Amino acid sequence: MRIDILTIFPGMFDGPFRESMIKRAIDQNLVEINPVDLRQYTEDRHHQVDDSPYGGGRGMIFKPEPLYKAVEDLRSDKTRGGNERVILLTPQGDTFNQEKASELADLKHLILICGHYEGVDERVRLGLVEEELSIGDFVLTGGELAAAVVCDAVVRLLPGFLSVEAAENESFTESLLEYPHYTRPAVFRGMEVPAVLLSGNHAEIEHWRRKQSILRTYQRRPELLSKTELKNEDRIYLDTLKNEQSDQNNVL
Ligand code: ADE
């Protein structure tokens, strides 16, 4: 996979991609990530990428020409909707999630555009961008950190990055939150590791973990339960949780 990131602050990516697992993926040629300086695609002396809005008002707007030039230069596949996608990071976009990360991980080439200031000229949306993504309902100073988040979530799903089993077991692939994890020591400041985890009985451990996942999801993100395929015994356990809850409510 190749990911080009169009930005006016390419230096912002020095940190996130030069450490840890993403660095390893780059070193192993699973992915090529290129922060591209948008100012390279300007033609004036001052390398101006922004201008004031028609109709007045505050802030500056990204001009269309440098973005069009850059994307047209970077596109490998000139047809839209192929194995390539041009994405604008903006708080106005669809919310990025694990499902979207998997969808993007199947593509060969991503072009991520990091917005700034008050936004981009609308014609960038109309004629250039294929998808708009937000990483949550908050406003960042620009799209760079959002682009780094999208890259991180996508790259770790690329074939060869994680073992398939690890990727399948974890939170959100099946819409359940993860069970609690413990490592040594067995007792820490009076807090004990649940006995079942020390029992060596793998069937019981699996059973306990599944129940803990359901409990945690029920307590923290109950809306995810409707997206999960539950086995019969899962449903029975969930019903006991719900009954306990309604008993408690009746007491109160
Ligand atoms: N740019 C500014 N805020 C953003 C957000 N929440 N998601 C994506 N891009 C952004």
PDB file of C-alpha atoms and ligand atoms in Angstrom:
ATOM      1  CA  MET A   1       0.000   0.000   0.000  1.00  0.00           C
ATOM      2  CA  ARG A   2       1.069   3.568  -0.604  1.00  0.00           C
ATOM      3  CA  ILE A   3      -0.293   6.471   1.438  1.00  0.00           C
ATOM      4  CA  ASP A   4       0.378  10.040   0.307  1.00  0.00           C
ATOM      5  CA  ILE A   5      -0.471  12.718   2.850  1.00  0.00           C
ATOM      6  CA  LEU A   6      -0.991  16.212   1.476  1.00  0.00           C
ATOM      7  CA  THR A   7      -0.115  18.713   4.171  1.00  0.00           C
ATOM      8  CA  ILE A   8       1.386  22.128   4.813  1.00  0.00           C
ATOM      9  CA  PHE A   9       3.203  20.641   7.840  1.00  0.00           C
ATOM     10  CA  PRO A  10       5.031  17.521   6.603  1.00  0.00           C
ATOM     11  CA  GLY A  11       7.317  17.656   9.660  1.00  0.00           C
ATOM     12  CA  MET A  12       4.357  16.731  11.871  1.00  0.00           C
ATOM     13  CA  PHE A  13       4.667  13.146  10.625  1.00  0.00           C
ATOM     14  CA  ASP A  14       8.292  12.708  11.676  1.00  0.00           C
ATOM     15  CA  GLY A  15       7.164  11.469  15.085  1.00  0.00           C
ATOM     16  CA  PRO A  16       4.262   9.065  14.521  1.00  0.00           C
ATOM     17  CA  PHE A  17       5.822   7.081  11.673  1.00  0.00           C
ATOM     18  CA  ARG A  18       9.383   6.868  12.958  1.00  0.00           C
ATOM     19  CA  GLU A  19       8.638   4.826  16.050  1.00  0.00           C
ATOM     20  CA  SER A  20       7.164   1.520  17.029  1.00  0.00           C
ATOM     21  CA  MET A  21       5.095  -0.800  14.856  1.00  0.00           C
ATOM     22  CA  ILE A  22       4.350   1.613  12.011  1.00  0.00           C
ATOM     23  CA  LYS A  23       8.077   2.171  11.536  1.00  0.00           C
ATOM     24  CA  ARG A  24       8.475  -1.605  11.339  1.00  0.00           C
ATOM     25  CA  ALA A  25       5.754  -1.869   8.693  1.00  0.00           C
ATOM     26  CA  ILE A  26       7.523   0.835   6.659  1.00  0.00           C
ATOM     27  CA  ASP A  27      10.926  -0.847   7.110  1.00  0.00           C
ATOM     28  CA  GLN A  28       9.424  -4.152   5.954  1.00  0.00           C
ATOM     29  CA  ASN A  29       7.915  -2.481   2.862  1.00  0.00           C
ATOM     30  CA  LEU A  30       4.346  -3.364   3.838  1.00  0.00           C
ATOM     31  CA  VAL A  31       3.503   0.283   3.302  1.00  0.00           C
ATOM     32  CA  GLU A  32       5.077   3.418   1.911  1.00  0.00           C
ATOM     33  CA  ILE A  33       3.945   6.622   3.652  1.00  0.00           C
ATOM     34  CA  ASN A  34       4.824   9.934   1.989  1.00  0.00           C
ATOM     35  CA  PRO A  35       4.027  13.235   3.633  1.00  0.00           C
ATOM     36  CA  VAL A  36       3.877  15.639   0.653  1.00  0.00           C
ATOM     37  CA  ASP A  37       4.316  19.395   1.106  1.00  0.00           C
ATOM     38  CA  LEU A  38       1.341  21.092  -0.546  1.00  0.00           C
ATOM     39  CA  ARG A  39       3.401  24.275  -1.057  1.00  0.00           C
ATOM     40  CA  GLN A  40       5.402  22.357  -3.663  1.00  0.00           C
ATOM     41  CA  TYR A  41       2.346  22.643  -5.899  1.00  0.00           C
ATOM     42  CA  THR A  42       2.015  26.439  -5.734  1.00  0.00           C
ATOM     43  CA  GLU A  43       3.297  28.685  -8.523  1.00  0.00           C
ATOM     44  CA  ASP A  44       3.633  32.066  -6.829  1.00  0.00           C
ATOM     45  CA  ARG A  45       6.714  33.424  -5.092  1.00  0.00           C
ATOM     46  CA  HIS A  46       5.204  33.152  -1.623  1.00  0.00           C
ATOM     47  CA  HIS A  47       3.949  29.574  -2.072  1.00  0.00           C
ATOM     48  CA  GLN A  48       0.513  30.627  -0.982  1.00  0.00           C
ATOM     49  CA  VAL A  49      -1.946  27.782  -0.412  1.00  0.00           C
ATOM     50  CA  ASP A  50      -4.776  29.818   1.122  1.00  0.00           C
ATOM     51  CA  ASP A  51      -6.814  32.941   0.449  1.00  0.00           C
ATOM     52  CA  SER A  52      -9.630  34.937   2.046  1.00  0.00           C
ATOM     53  CA  PRO A  53     -13.234  33.804   1.497  1.00  0.00           C
ATOM     54  CA  TYR A  54     -15.462  35.288  -1.219  1.00  0.00           C
ATOM     55  CA  GLY A  55     -18.360  37.047   0.473  1.00  0.00           C
ATOM     56  CA  GLY A  56     -16.211  38.031   3.428  1.00  0.00           C
ATOM     57  CA  GLY A  57     -15.960  36.508   6.866  1.00  0.00           C
ATOM     58  CA  ARG A  58     -13.179  35.318   9.039  1.00  0.00           C
ATOM     59  CA  GLY A  59     -10.329  32.944   8.374  1.00  0.00           C
ATOM     60  CA  MET A  60      -8.587  31.679   5.294  1.00  0.00           C
ATOM     61  CA  ILE A  61      -9.591  28.966   2.825  1.00  0.00           C
ATOM     62  CA  PHE A  62      -7.386  26.439   1.018  1.00  0.00           C
ATOM     63  CA  LYS A  63      -7.236  27.433  -2.652  1.00  0.00           C
ATOM     64  CA  PRO A  64      -8.321  24.771  -5.153  1.00  0.00           C
ATOM     65  CA  GLU A  65      -5.382  24.919  -7.614  1.00  0.00           C
ATOM     66  CA  PRO A  66      -2.542  23.483  -5.470  1.00  0.00           C
ATOM     67  CA  LEU A  67      -4.760  20.635  -4.219  1.00  0.00           C
ATOM     68  CA  TYR A  68      -5.965  19.717  -7.718  1.00  0.00           C
ATOM     69  CA  LYS A  69      -2.407  19.849  -9.079  1.00  0.00           C
ATOM     70  CA  ALA A  70      -1.068  17.731  -6.250  1.00  0.00           C
ATOM     71  CA  VAL A  71      -3.761  15.049  -6.422  1.00  0.00           C
ATOM     72  CA  GLU A  72      -3.552  14.855 -10.222  1.00  0.00           C
ATOM     73  CA  ASP A  73       0.208  14.421  -9.907  1.00  0.00           C
ATOM     74  CA  LEU A  74      -0.006  11.765  -7.196  1.00  0.00           C
ATOM     75  CA  ARG A  75      -2.832   9.655  -8.621  1.00  0.00           C
ATOM     76  CA  SER A  76      -1.587   6.395 -10.019  1.00  0.00           C
ATOM     77  CA  ASP A  77      -4.940   5.184 -11.279  1.00  0.00           C
ATOM     78  CA  LYS A  78      -6.629   8.018 -13.150  1.00  0.00           C
ATOM     79  CA  THR A  79     -10.099   6.505 -12.901  1.00  0.00           C
ATOM     80  CA  ARG A  80     -12.174   7.233  -9.824  1.00  0.00           C
ATOM     81  CA  GLY A  81     -13.454   4.439  -7.636  1.00  0.00           C
ATOM     82  CA  GLY A  82     -10.625   1.966  -8.392  1.00  0.00           C
ATOM     83  CA  ASN A  83      -8.045   0.732  -5.967  1.00  0.00           C
ATOM     84  CA  GLU A  84      -7.299   4.245  -4.859  1.00  0.00           C
ATOM     85  CA  ARG A  85      -9.127   6.824  -2.735  1.00  0.00           C
ATOM     86  CA  VAL A  86      -8.804  10.566  -2.217  1.00  0.00           C
ATOM     87  CA  ILE A  87      -9.875  11.408   1.337  1.00  0.00           C
ATOM     88  CA  LEU A  88     -10.281  14.763   3.059  1.00  0.00           C
ATOM     89  CA  LEU A  89      -9.839  14.824   6.841  1.00  0.00           C
ATOM     90  CA  THR A  90     -12.413  17.202   8.244  1.00  0.00           C
ATOM     91  CA  PRO A  91     -14.712  17.406  11.271  1.00  0.00           C
ATOM     92  CA  GLN A  92     -17.601  17.466   8.744  1.00  0.00           C
ATOM     93  CA  GLY A  93     -16.812  13.958   7.474  1.00  0.00           C
ATOM     94  CA  ASP A  94     -18.292  10.549   8.302  1.00  0.00           C
ATOM     95  CA  THR A  95     -16.937   9.215  11.576  1.00  0.00           C
ATOM     96  CA  PHE A  96     -13.951   6.918  11.067  1.00  0.00           C
ATOM     97  CA  ASN A  97     -14.303   3.473  12.659  1.00  0.00           C
ATOM     98  CA  GLN A  98     -12.887  -0.056  12.523  1.00  0.00           C
ATOM     99  CA  GLU A  99     -15.135  -1.051   9.621  1.00  0.00           C
ATOM    100  CA  LYS A 100     -13.856   1.902   7.592  1.00  0.00           C
ATOM    101  CA  ALA A 101     -10.272   1.018   8.544  1.00  0.00           C
ATOM    102  CA  SER A 102     -10.777  -2.507   7.111  1.00  0.00           C
ATOM    103  CA  GLU A 103     -12.331  -1.117   3.944  1.00  0.00           C
ATOM    104  CA  LEU A 104      -9.382   1.241   3.401  1.00  0.00           C
ATOM    105  CA  ALA A 105      -6.868  -1.528   4.192  1.00  0.00           C
ATOM    106  CA  ASP A 106      -8.076  -3.331   1.037  1.00  0.00           C
ATOM    107  CA  LEU A 107      -7.068  -0.444  -1.234  1.00  0.00           C
ATOM    108  CA  LYS A 108      -3.656   0.017  -2.862  1.00  0.00           C
ATOM    109  CA  HIS A 109      -3.289   3.769  -2.625  1.00  0.00           C
ATOM    110  CA  LEU A 110      -4.694   6.421  -0.293  1.00  0.00           C
ATOM    111  CA  ILE A 111      -4.305  10.155  -0.786  1.00  0.00           C
ATOM    112  CA  LEU A 112      -5.112  11.923   2.487  1.00  0.00           C
ATOM    113  CA  ILE A 113      -5.695  15.677   2.417  1.00  0.00           C
ATOM    114  CA  CYS A 114      -5.162  17.533   5.692  1.00  0.00           C
ATOM    115  CA  GLY A 115      -7.416  20.574   5.873  1.00  0.00           C
ATOM    116  CA  HIS A 116      -6.608  23.752   7.821  1.00  0.00           C
ATOM    117  CA  TYR A 117      -7.907  27.191   8.638  1.00  0.00           C
ATOM    118  CA  GLU A 118     -11.619  27.576   7.966  1.00  0.00           C
ATOM    119  CA  GLY A 119     -11.570  24.723   5.466  1.00  0.00           C
ATOM    120  CA  VAL A 120     -11.139  24.088   1.756  1.00  0.00           C
ATOM    121  CA  ASP A 121     -12.685  25.713  -1.311  1.00  0.00           C
ATOM    122  CA  GLU A 122     -15.939  23.841  -1.956  1.00  0.00           C
ATOM    123  CA  ARG A 123     -14.770  22.813  -5.446  1.00  0.00           C
ATOM    124  CA  VAL A 124     -12.192  20.558  -3.799  1.00  0.00           C
ATOM    125  CA  ARG A 125     -15.120  18.652  -2.285  1.00  0.00           C
ATOM    126  CA  LEU A 126     -17.119  18.744  -5.509  1.00  0.00           C
ATOM    127  CA  GLY A 127     -14.500  17.593  -8.009  1.00  0.00           C
ATOM    128  CA  LEU A 128     -11.553  16.035  -6.222  1.00  0.00           C
ATOM    129  CA  VAL A 129     -12.360  14.376  -2.937  1.00  0.00           C
ATOM    130  CA  GLU A 130     -14.051  10.965  -2.934  1.00  0.00           C
ATOM    131  CA  GLU A 131     -14.662  10.665   0.786  1.00  0.00           C
ATOM    132  CA  GLU A 132     -14.590  12.909   3.871  1.00  0.00           C
ATOM    133  CA  LEU A 133     -13.611  11.449   7.234  1.00  0.00           C
ATOM    134  CA  SER A 134     -13.667  12.783  10.784  1.00  0.00           C
ATOM    135  CA  ILE A 135     -11.988  11.026  13.710  1.00  0.00           C
ATOM    136  CA  GLY A 136     -14.584  12.268  16.196  1.00  0.00           C
ATOM    137  CA  ASP A 137     -16.801  15.105  17.306  1.00  0.00           C
ATOM    138  CA  PHE A 138     -14.104  17.564  18.287  1.00  0.00           C
ATOM    139  CA  VAL A 139     -12.127  20.143  16.345  1.00  0.00           C
ATOM    140  CA  LEU A 140      -8.389  19.739  15.856  1.00  0.00           C
ATOM    141  CA  THR A 141      -6.086  22.513  14.642  1.00  0.00           C
ATOM    142  CA  GLY A 142      -5.746  20.658  11.333  1.00  0.00           C
ATOM    143  CA  GLY A 143      -6.174  17.304   9.641  1.00  0.00           C
ATOM    144  CA  GLU A 144      -2.614  16.043  10.306  1.00  0.00           C
ATOM    145  CA  LEU A 145      -3.232  14.244  13.589  1.00  0.00           C
ATOM    146  CA  ALA A 146      -6.439  12.794  12.150  1.00  0.00           C
ATOM    147  CA  ALA A 147      -4.502  11.526   9.097  1.00  0.00           C
ATOM    148  CA  ALA A 148      -1.925   9.930  11.415  1.00  0.00           C
ATOM    149  CA  VAL A 149      -4.731   8.174  13.311  1.00  0.00           C
ATOM    150  CA  VAL A 150      -6.262   6.849  10.069  1.00  0.00           C
ATOM    151  CA  CYS A 151      -2.839   5.622   8.854  1.00  0.00           C
ATOM    152  CA  ASP A 152      -2.145   3.852  12.129  1.00  0.00           C
ATOM    153  CA  ALA A 153      -5.505   2.062  12.197  1.00  0.00           C
ATOM    154  CA  VAL A 154      -5.247   1.043   8.510  1.00  0.00           C
ATOM    155  CA  VAL A 155      -1.601  -0.039   8.445  1.00  0.00           C
ATOM    156  CA  ARG A 156      -1.970  -2.421  11.367  1.00  0.00           C
ATOM    157  CA  LEU A 157      -4.620  -4.302   9.350  1.00  0.00           C
ATOM    158  CA  LEU A 158      -2.381  -4.855   6.317  1.00  0.00           C
ATOM    159  CA  PRO A 159      -1.628  -8.515   5.585  1.00  0.00           C
ATOM    160  CA  GLY A 160       1.595  -9.488   7.320  1.00  0.00           C
ATOM    161  CA  PHE A 161       1.367  -6.846  10.043  1.00  0.00           C
ATOM    162  CA  LEU A 162      -0.458  -8.775  12.765  1.00  0.00           C
ATOM    163  CA  SER A 163      -1.195 -12.437  12.910  1.00  0.00           C
ATOM    164  CA  VAL A 164      -4.725 -12.949  11.587  1.00  0.00           C
ATOM    165  CA  GLU A 165      -5.794 -14.459  14.884  1.00  0.00           C
ATOM    166  CA  ALA A 166      -4.688 -11.427  16.889  1.00  0.00           C
ATOM    167  CA  ALA A 167      -6.578  -9.062  14.574  1.00  0.00           C
ATOM    168  CA  GLU A 168      -9.728 -11.161  14.702  1.00  0.00           C
ATOM    169  CA  ASN A 169      -9.782 -11.516  18.471  1.00  0.00           C
ATOM    170  CA  GLU A 170      -9.517  -7.940  19.397  1.00  0.00           C
ATOM    171  CA  SER A 171     -12.087  -5.325  20.285  1.00  0.00           C
ATOM    172  CA  PHE A 172     -14.432  -4.095  17.565  1.00  0.00           C
ATOM    173  CA  THR A 173     -13.753  -6.701  14.873  1.00  0.00           C
ATOM    174  CA  GLU A 174     -16.640  -8.573  16.387  1.00  0.00           C
ATOM    175  CA  SER A 175     -18.052  -5.528  18.189  1.00  0.00           C
ATOM    176  CA  LEU A 176     -17.352  -6.800  21.727  1.00  0.00           C
ATOM    177  CA  LEU A 177     -14.915  -5.001  24.026  1.00  0.00           C
ATOM    178  CA  GLU A 178     -11.901  -6.947  25.238  1.00  0.00           C
ATOM    179  CA  TYR A 179     -11.859  -8.925  28.469  1.00  0.00           C
ATOM    180  CA  PRO A 180      -9.501  -7.765  31.280  1.00  0.00           C
ATOM    181  CA  HIS A 181      -5.841  -8.749  30.944  1.00  0.00           C
ATOM    182  CA  TYR A 182      -3.398  -9.596  33.730  1.00  0.00           C
ATOM    183  CA  THR A 183       0.315 -10.355  33.892  1.00  0.00           C
ATOM    184  CA  ARG A 184       2.744 -11.067  36.758  1.00  0.00           C
ATOM    185  CA  PRO A 185       2.708 -10.610  39.743  1.00  0.00           C
ATOM    186  CA  ALA A 186      -0.286 -12.703  40.848  1.00  0.00           C
ATOM    187  CA  VAL A 187      -0.981 -10.258  43.686  1.00  0.00           C
ATOM    188  CA  PHE A 188      -0.231  -6.549  43.286  1.00  0.00           C
ATOM    189  CA  ARG A 189      -0.962  -4.132  46.133  1.00  0.00           C
ATOM    190  CA  GLY A 190      -3.583  -6.487  47.451  1.00  0.00           C
ATOM    191  CA  MET A 191      -5.290  -6.919  44.039  1.00  0.00           C
ATOM    192  CA  GLU A 192      -5.412 -10.547  42.960  1.00  0.00           C
ATOM    193  CA  VAL A 193      -5.438 -12.044  39.480  1.00  0.00           C
ATOM    194  CA  PRO A 194      -8.730 -13.986  39.057  1.00  0.00           C
ATOM    195  CA  ALA A 195      -8.073 -17.588  40.073  1.00  0.00           C
ATOM    196  CA  VAL A 196      -9.393 -19.045  36.794  1.00  0.00           C
ATOM    197  CA  LEU A 197      -6.503 -17.443  34.884  1.00  0.00           C
ATOM    198  CA  LEU A 198      -4.012 -19.317  37.060  1.00  0.00           C
ATOM    199  CA  SER A 199      -5.888 -22.616  36.754  1.00  0.00           C
ATOM    200  CA  GLY A 200      -4.359 -23.795  33.497  1.00  0.00           C
ATOM    201  CA  ASN A 201      -7.837 -24.918  32.353  1.00  0.00           C
ATOM    202  CA  HIS A 202      -8.035 -23.433  28.864  1.00  0.00           C
ATOM    203  CA  ALA A 203     -11.708 -24.149  28.274  1.00  0.00           C
ATOM    204  CA  GLU A 204     -12.641 -22.409  31.521  1.00  0.00           C
ATOM    205  CA  ILE A 205     -10.350 -19.499  30.748  1.00  0.00           C
ATOM    206  CA  GLU A 206     -11.980 -19.028  27.325  1.00  0.00           C
ATOM    207  CA  HIS A 207     -15.407 -19.194  28.924  1.00  0.00           C
ATOM    208  CA  TRP A 208     -14.463 -16.617  31.586  1.00  0.00           C
ATOM    209  CA  ARG A 209     -12.974 -14.280  28.954  1.00  0.00           C
ATOM    210  CA  ARG A 210     -16.066 -14.458  26.766  1.00  0.00           C
ATOM    211  CA  LYS A 211     -18.302 -13.604  29.734  1.00  0.00           C
ATOM    212  CA  GLN A 212     -16.048 -10.737  30.776  1.00  0.00           C
ATOM    213  CA  SER A 213     -16.181  -9.342  27.225  1.00  0.00           C
ATOM    214  CA  ILE A 214     -19.960  -9.439  27.268  1.00  0.00           C
ATOM    215  CA  LEU A 215     -20.103  -7.903  30.762  1.00  0.00           C
ATOM    216  CA  ARG A 216     -17.727  -5.090  29.812  1.00  0.00           C
ATOM    217  CA  THR A 217     -19.583  -4.344  26.582  1.00  0.00           C
ATOM    218  CA  TYR A 218     -22.913  -4.384  28.428  1.00  0.00           C
ATOM    219  CA  GLN A 219     -21.586  -1.964  31.063  1.00  0.00           C
ATOM    220  CA  ARG A 220     -19.682   0.418  28.786  1.00  0.00           C
ATOM    221  CA  ARG A 221     -21.000   0.205  25.231  1.00  0.00           C
ATOM    222  CA  PRO A 222     -24.359  -1.631  25.291  1.00  0.00           C
ATOM    223  CA  GLU A 223     -25.224  -0.381  21.799  1.00  0.00           C
ATOM    224  CA  LEU A 224     -22.442  -2.614  20.384  1.00  0.00           C
ATOM    225  CA  LEU A 225     -24.207  -5.773  21.561  1.00  0.00           C
ATOM    226  CA  SER A 226     -26.816  -5.523  18.844  1.00  0.00           C
ATOM    227  CA  LYS A 227     -24.029  -5.656  16.220  1.00  0.00           C
ATOM    228  CA  THR A 228     -22.489  -8.843  17.614  1.00  0.00           C
ATOM    229  CA  GLU A 229     -23.352 -12.405  16.762  1.00  0.00           C
ATOM    230  CA  LEU A 230     -24.107 -13.931  20.152  1.00  0.00           C
ATOM    231  CA  LYS A 231     -24.116 -17.633  20.842  1.00  0.00           C
ATOM    232  CA  ASN A 232     -26.928 -19.187  22.835  1.00  0.00           C
ATOM    233  CA  GLU A 233     -24.951 -19.291  26.067  1.00  0.00           C
ATOM    234  CA  ASP A 234     -23.911 -15.639  25.514  1.00  0.00           C
ATOM    235  CA  ARG A 235     -27.584 -14.667  25.336  1.00  0.00           C
ATOM    236  CA  ILE A 236     -28.387 -16.536  28.519  1.00  0.00           C
ATOM    237  CA  TYR A 237     -25.569 -14.718  30.312  1.00  0.00           C
ATOM    238  CA  LEU A 238     -26.678 -11.371  28.906  1.00  0.00           C
ATOM    239  CA  ASP A 239     -30.224 -12.029  30.123  1.00  0.00           C
ATOM    240  CA  THR A 240     -28.922 -12.660  33.663  1.00  0.00           C
ATOM    241  CA  LEU A 241     -27.040  -9.359  33.504  1.00  0.00           C
ATOM    242  CA  LYS A 242     -30.174  -7.551  32.383  1.00  0.00           C
ATOM    243  CA  ASN A 243     -32.259  -9.201  35.100  1.00  0.00           C
ATOM    244  CA  GLU A 244     -29.713  -8.277  37.763  1.00  0.00           C
ATOM    245  CA  GLN A 245     -29.871  -4.714  36.511  1.00  0.00           C
ATOM    246  CA  SER A 246     -33.667  -4.574  36.626  1.00  0.00           C
ATOM    247  CA  ASP A 247     -33.657  -6.113  40.130  1.00  0.00           C
ATOM    248  CA  GLN A 248     -31.297  -3.355  41.222  1.00  0.00           C
ATOM    249  CA  ASN A 249     -33.509  -0.725  39.625  1.00  0.00           C
ATOM    250  CA  ASN A 250     -36.552  -2.116  41.451  1.00  0.00           C
ATOM    251  CA  VAL A 251     -34.742  -1.886  44.802  1.00  0.00           C
ATOM    252  CA  LEU A 252     -33.810   1.703  44.101  1.00  0.00           C
TER     253      LEU A 252
HETATM  254  N1  ADE B   1      -9.688  18.374  11.272  1.00  0.00           N
HETATM  255  C1  ADE B   1     -10.028  19.091  12.355  1.00  0.00           C
HETATM  256  N2  ADE B   1     -10.714  18.349  13.224  1.00  0.00           N
HETATM  257  C2  ADE B   1     -10.827  17.089  12.680  1.00  0.00           C
HETATM  258  C3  ADE B   1     -11.442  15.879  13.109  1.00  0.00           C
HETATM  259  N3  ADE B   1     -12.113  15.773  14.253  1.00  0.00           N
HETATM  260  N4  ADE B   1     -11.357  14.817  12.284  1.00  0.00           N
HETATM  261  C4  ADE B   1     -10.719  14.909  11.110  1.00  0.00           C
HETATM  262  N5  ADE B   1     -10.120  16.027  10.662  1.00  0.00           N
HETATM  263  C5  ADE B   1     -10.171  17.110  11.443  1.00  0.00           C
END
